[in-house]
mmCIF file of C-alpha atoms in Angstrom:
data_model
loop_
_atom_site.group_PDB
_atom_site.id
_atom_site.type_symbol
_atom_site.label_atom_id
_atom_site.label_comp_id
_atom_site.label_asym_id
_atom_site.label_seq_id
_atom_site.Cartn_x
_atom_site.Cartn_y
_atom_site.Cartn_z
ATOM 1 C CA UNK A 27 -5.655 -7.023 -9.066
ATOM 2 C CA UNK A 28 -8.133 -5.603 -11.941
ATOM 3 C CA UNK A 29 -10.912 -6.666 -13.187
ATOM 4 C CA UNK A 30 -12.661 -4.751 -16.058
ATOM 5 C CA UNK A 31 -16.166 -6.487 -16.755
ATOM 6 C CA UNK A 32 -17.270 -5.045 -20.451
ATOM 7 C CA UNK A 33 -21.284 -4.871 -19.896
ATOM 8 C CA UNK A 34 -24.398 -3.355 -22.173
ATOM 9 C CA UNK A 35 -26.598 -4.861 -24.519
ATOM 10 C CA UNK A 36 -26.089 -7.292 -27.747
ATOM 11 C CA UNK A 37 -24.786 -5.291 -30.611
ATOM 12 C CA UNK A 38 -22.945 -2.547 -28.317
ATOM 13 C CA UNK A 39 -19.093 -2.889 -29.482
ATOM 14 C CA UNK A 40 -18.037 -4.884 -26.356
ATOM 15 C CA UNK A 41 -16.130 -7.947 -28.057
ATOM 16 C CA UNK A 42 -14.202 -5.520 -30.335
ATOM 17 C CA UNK A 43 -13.499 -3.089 -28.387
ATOM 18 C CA UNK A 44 -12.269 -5.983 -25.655
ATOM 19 C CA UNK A 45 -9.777 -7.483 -28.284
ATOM 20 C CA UNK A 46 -8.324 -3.889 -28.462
ATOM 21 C CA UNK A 47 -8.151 -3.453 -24.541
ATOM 22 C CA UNK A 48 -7.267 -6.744 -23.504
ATOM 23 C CA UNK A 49 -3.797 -6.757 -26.022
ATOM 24 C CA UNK A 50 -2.529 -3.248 -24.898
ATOM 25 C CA UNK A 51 -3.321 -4.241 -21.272
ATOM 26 C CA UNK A 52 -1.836 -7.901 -21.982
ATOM 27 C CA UNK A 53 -4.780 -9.265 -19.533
ATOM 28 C CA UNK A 54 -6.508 -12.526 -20.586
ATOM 29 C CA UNK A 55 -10.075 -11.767 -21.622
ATOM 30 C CA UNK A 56 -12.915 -14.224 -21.300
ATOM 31 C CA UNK A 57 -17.257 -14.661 -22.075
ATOM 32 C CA UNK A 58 -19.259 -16.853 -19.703
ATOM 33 C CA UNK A 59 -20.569 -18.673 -23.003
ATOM 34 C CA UNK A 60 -23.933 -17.647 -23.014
ATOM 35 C CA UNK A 61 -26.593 -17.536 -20.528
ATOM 36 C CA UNK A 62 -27.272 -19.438 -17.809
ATOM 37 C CA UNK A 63 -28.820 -22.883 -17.383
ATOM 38 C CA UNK A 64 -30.217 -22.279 -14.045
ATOM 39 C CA UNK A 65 -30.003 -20.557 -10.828
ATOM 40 C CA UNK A 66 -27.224 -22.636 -9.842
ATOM 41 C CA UNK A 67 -25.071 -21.899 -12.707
ATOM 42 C CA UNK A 68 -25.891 -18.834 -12.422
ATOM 43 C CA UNK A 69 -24.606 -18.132 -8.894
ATOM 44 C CA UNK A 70 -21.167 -20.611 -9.803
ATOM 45 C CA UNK A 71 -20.659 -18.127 -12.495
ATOM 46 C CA UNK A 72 -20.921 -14.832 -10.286
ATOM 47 C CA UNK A 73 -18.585 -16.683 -7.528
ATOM 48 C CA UNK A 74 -15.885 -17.752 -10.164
ATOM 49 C CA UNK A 75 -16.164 -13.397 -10.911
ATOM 50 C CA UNK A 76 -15.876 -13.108 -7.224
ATOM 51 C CA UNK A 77 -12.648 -15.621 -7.136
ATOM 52 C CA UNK A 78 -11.151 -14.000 -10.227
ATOM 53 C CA UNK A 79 -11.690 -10.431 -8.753
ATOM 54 C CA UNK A 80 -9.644 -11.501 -5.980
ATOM 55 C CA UNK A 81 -6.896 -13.486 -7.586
ATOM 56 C CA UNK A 82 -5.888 -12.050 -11.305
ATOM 57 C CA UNK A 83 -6.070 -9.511 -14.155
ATOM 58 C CA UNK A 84 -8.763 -10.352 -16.069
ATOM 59 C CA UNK A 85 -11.715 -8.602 -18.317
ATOM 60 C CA UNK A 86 -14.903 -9.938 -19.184
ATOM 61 C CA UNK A 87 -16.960 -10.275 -21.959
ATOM 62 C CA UNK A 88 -20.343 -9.420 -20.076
ATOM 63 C CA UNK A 89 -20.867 -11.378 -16.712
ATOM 64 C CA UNK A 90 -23.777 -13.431 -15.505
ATOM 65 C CA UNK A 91 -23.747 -11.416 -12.084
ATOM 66 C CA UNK A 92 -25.256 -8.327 -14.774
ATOM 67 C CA UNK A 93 -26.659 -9.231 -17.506
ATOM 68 C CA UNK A 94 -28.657 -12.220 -16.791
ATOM 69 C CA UNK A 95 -31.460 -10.526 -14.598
ATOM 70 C CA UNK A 96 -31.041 -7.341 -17.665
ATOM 71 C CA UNK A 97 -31.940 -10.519 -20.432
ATOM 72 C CA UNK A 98 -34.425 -12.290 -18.304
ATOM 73 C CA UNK A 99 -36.179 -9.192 -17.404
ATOM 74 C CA UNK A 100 -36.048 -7.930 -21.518
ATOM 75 C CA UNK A 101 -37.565 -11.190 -22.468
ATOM 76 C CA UNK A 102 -40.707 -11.316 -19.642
ATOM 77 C CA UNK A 103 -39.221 -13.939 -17.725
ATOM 78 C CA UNK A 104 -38.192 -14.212 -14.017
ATOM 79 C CA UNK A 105 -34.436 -14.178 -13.455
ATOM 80 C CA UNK A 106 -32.618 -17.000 -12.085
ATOM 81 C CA UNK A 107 -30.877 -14.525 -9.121
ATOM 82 C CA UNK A 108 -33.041 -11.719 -7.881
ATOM 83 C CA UNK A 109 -31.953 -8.444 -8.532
ATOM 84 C CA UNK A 110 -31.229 -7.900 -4.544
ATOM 85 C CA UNK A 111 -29.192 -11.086 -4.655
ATOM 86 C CA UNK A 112 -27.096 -9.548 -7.771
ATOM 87 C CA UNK A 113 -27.002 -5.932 -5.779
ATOM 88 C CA UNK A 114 -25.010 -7.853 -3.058
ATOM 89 C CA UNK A 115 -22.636 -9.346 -5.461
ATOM 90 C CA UNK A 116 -22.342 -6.268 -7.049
ATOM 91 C CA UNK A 117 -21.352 -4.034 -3.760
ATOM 92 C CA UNK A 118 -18.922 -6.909 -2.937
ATOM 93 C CA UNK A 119 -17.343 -6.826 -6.552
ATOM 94 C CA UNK A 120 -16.699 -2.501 -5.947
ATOM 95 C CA UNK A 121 -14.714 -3.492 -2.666
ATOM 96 C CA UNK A 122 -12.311 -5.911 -4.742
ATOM 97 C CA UNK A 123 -11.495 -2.695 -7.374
ATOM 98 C CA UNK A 124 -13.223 -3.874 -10.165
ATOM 99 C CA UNK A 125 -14.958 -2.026 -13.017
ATOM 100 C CA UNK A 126 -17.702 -1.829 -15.233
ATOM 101 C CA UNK A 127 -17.223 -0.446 -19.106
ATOM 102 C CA UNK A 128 -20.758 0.476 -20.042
ATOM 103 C CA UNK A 129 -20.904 -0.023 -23.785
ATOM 104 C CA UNK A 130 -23.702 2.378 -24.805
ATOM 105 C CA UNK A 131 -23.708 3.398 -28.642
ATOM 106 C CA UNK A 132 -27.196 5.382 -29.559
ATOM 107 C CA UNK A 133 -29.962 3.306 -29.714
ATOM 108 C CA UNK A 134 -29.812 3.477 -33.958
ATOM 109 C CA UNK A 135 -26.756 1.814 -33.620
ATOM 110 C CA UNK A 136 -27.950 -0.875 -31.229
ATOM 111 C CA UNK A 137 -30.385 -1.623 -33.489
ATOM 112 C CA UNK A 138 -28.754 -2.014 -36.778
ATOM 113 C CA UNK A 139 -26.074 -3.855 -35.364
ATOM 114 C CA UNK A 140 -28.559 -6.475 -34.121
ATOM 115 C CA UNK A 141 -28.623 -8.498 -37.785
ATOM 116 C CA UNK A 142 -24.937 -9.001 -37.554
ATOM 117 C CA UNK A 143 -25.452 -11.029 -34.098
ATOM 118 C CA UNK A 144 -26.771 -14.307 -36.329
ATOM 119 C CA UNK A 145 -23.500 -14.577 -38.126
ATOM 120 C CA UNK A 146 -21.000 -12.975 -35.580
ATOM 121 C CA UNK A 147 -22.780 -15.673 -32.552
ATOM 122 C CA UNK A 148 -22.732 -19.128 -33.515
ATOM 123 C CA UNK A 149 -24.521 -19.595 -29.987
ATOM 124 C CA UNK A 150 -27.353 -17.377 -30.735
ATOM 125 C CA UNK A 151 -30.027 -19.023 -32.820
ATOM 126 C CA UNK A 152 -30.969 -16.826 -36.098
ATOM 127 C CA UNK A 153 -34.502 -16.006 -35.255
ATOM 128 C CA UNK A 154 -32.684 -14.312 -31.794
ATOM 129 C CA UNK A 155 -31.732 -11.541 -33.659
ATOM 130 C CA UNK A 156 -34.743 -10.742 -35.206
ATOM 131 C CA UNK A 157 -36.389 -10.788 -31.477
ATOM 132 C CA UNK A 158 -34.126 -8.962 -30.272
ATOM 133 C CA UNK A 159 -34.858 -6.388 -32.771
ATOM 134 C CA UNK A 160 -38.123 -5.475 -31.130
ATOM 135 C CA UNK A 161 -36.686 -5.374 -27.536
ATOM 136 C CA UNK A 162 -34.025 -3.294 -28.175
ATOM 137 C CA UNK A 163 -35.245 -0.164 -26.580
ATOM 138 C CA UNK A 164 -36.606 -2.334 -23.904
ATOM 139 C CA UNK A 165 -32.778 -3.643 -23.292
ATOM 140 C CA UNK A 166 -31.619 -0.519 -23.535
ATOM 141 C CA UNK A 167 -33.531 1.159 -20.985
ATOM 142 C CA UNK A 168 -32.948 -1.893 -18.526
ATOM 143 C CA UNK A 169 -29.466 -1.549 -18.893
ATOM 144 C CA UNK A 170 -29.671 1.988 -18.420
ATOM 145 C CA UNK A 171 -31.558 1.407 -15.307
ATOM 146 C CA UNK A 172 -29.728 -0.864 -14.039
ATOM 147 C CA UNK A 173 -25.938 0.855 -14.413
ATOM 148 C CA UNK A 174 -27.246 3.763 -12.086
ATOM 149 C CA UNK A 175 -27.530 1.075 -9.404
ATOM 150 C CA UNK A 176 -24.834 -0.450 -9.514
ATOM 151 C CA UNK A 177 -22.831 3.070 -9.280
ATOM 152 C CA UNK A 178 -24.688 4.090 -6.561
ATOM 153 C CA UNK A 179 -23.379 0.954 -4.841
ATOM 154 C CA UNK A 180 -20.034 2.155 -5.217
ATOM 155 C CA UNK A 181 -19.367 -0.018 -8.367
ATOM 156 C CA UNK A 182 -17.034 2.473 -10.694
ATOM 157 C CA UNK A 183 -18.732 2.306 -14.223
ATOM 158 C CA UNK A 184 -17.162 4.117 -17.148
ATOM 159 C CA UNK A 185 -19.874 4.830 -20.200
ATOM 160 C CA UNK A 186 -18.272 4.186 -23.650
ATOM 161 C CA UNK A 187 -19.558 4.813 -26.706
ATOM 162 C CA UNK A 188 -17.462 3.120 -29.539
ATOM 163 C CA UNK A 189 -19.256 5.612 -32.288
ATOM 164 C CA UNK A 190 -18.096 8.717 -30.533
ATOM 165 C CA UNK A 191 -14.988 7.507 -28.366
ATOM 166 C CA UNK A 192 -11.345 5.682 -29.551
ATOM 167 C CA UNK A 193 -10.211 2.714 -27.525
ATOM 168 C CA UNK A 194 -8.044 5.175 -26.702
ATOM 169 C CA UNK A 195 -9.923 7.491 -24.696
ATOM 170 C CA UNK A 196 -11.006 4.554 -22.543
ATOM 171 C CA UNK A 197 -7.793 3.354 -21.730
ATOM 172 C CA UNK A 198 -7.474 6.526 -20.457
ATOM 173 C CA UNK A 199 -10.458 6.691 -18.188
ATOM 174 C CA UNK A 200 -9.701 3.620 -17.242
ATOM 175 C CA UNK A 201 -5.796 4.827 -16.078
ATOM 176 C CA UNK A 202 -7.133 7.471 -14.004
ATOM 177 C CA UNK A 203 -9.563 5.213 -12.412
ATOM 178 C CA UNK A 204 -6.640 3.002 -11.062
ATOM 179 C CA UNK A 205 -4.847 6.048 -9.792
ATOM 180 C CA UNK A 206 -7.574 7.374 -7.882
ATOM 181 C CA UNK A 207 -8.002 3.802 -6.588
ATOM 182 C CA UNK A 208 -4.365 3.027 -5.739
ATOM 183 C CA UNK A 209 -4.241 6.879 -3.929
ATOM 184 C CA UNK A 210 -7.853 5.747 -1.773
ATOM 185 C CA UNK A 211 -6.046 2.861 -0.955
ATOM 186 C CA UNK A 212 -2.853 4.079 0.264
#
């Protein structure tokens, strides 16, 4: 089983460059919906991950196991799972072969991408965006924070940069990530 979770701030080229991956790997893509409500969502979310890790081909639009601490934490606010809580559900999702894509354009992209999240999000109030704005580098740097951790915990994370990289060069990292896994395993 694969899962690919597509992870990195608002604004970083994840739901296009998912539509592209998930039709020429013909695996059913999905988004969490938003954040949150509580901790208890929160943690039914990261199990269904778990379940879905273990069961099916799947990719995901950003996953409440990552980014809700990233968001909280942007926004001055406690998260509902503590980061040591999400570093255990991350070292169990890197025994179950899954993968992170690490969306990371530059940070000029980021932030001029960040108006077109009021139309493109119909979840996402209008004055988000303009929030948002401000916290970009803040996100960013979280993010980029946060990624080194969960590759030192043996989580495989490939960086992609949709201004400097075709879809194409990441299905690519991504093949040669399953055939170093599938040779480890044997």
């Amino acid at each position: 089983m694969a899962v690919i979770i597509f992870e990195g701030p608002d604004g970083s080229g994840k739901s296009t460059t998912i539509e592209k991956v998930s039709e020429y790997l013909n695996f059913p893509s999905s988004h969490d919906g938003g954040p949150s409500r509580d901790a208890e969502h929160c943690r039914e979310r990261i199990d269904e991950l778990l379940r879905t890790a273990r069961q099916s081909n799947a990719i995901k639009d950003r996953s409440t196991v990552f980014s809700d601490a990233i968001y909280k934490e942007t926004f001055g606010k406690e998260p509902f799972v503590p980061y040591d809580e999400v570093y255990h559900r991350i070292w169990q999702l890197s025994g179950l072969g899954a993968i992170v894509v690490y969306c990371r354009p530059p940070m000029q992209t980021l932030i001029d991408n960040i108006p077109l999240l009021a139309r493109a999000k119909p979840h996402k109030p209008p004055e988000y965006a303009e929030q948002l704005k401000s916290l970009v580098p803040t996100l960013a740097q979280i993010y980029d924070r946060e990624v080194m951790k969960w590759s030192a915990l043996g989580l495989p994370v490939i960086r992609y940069d949709f201004t400097e990289n075709k879809v194409e060069d990441l299905l690519s990292a991504l093949g040669l990530f399953w055939d170093d896994h599938l040779n480890y395993c044997e």
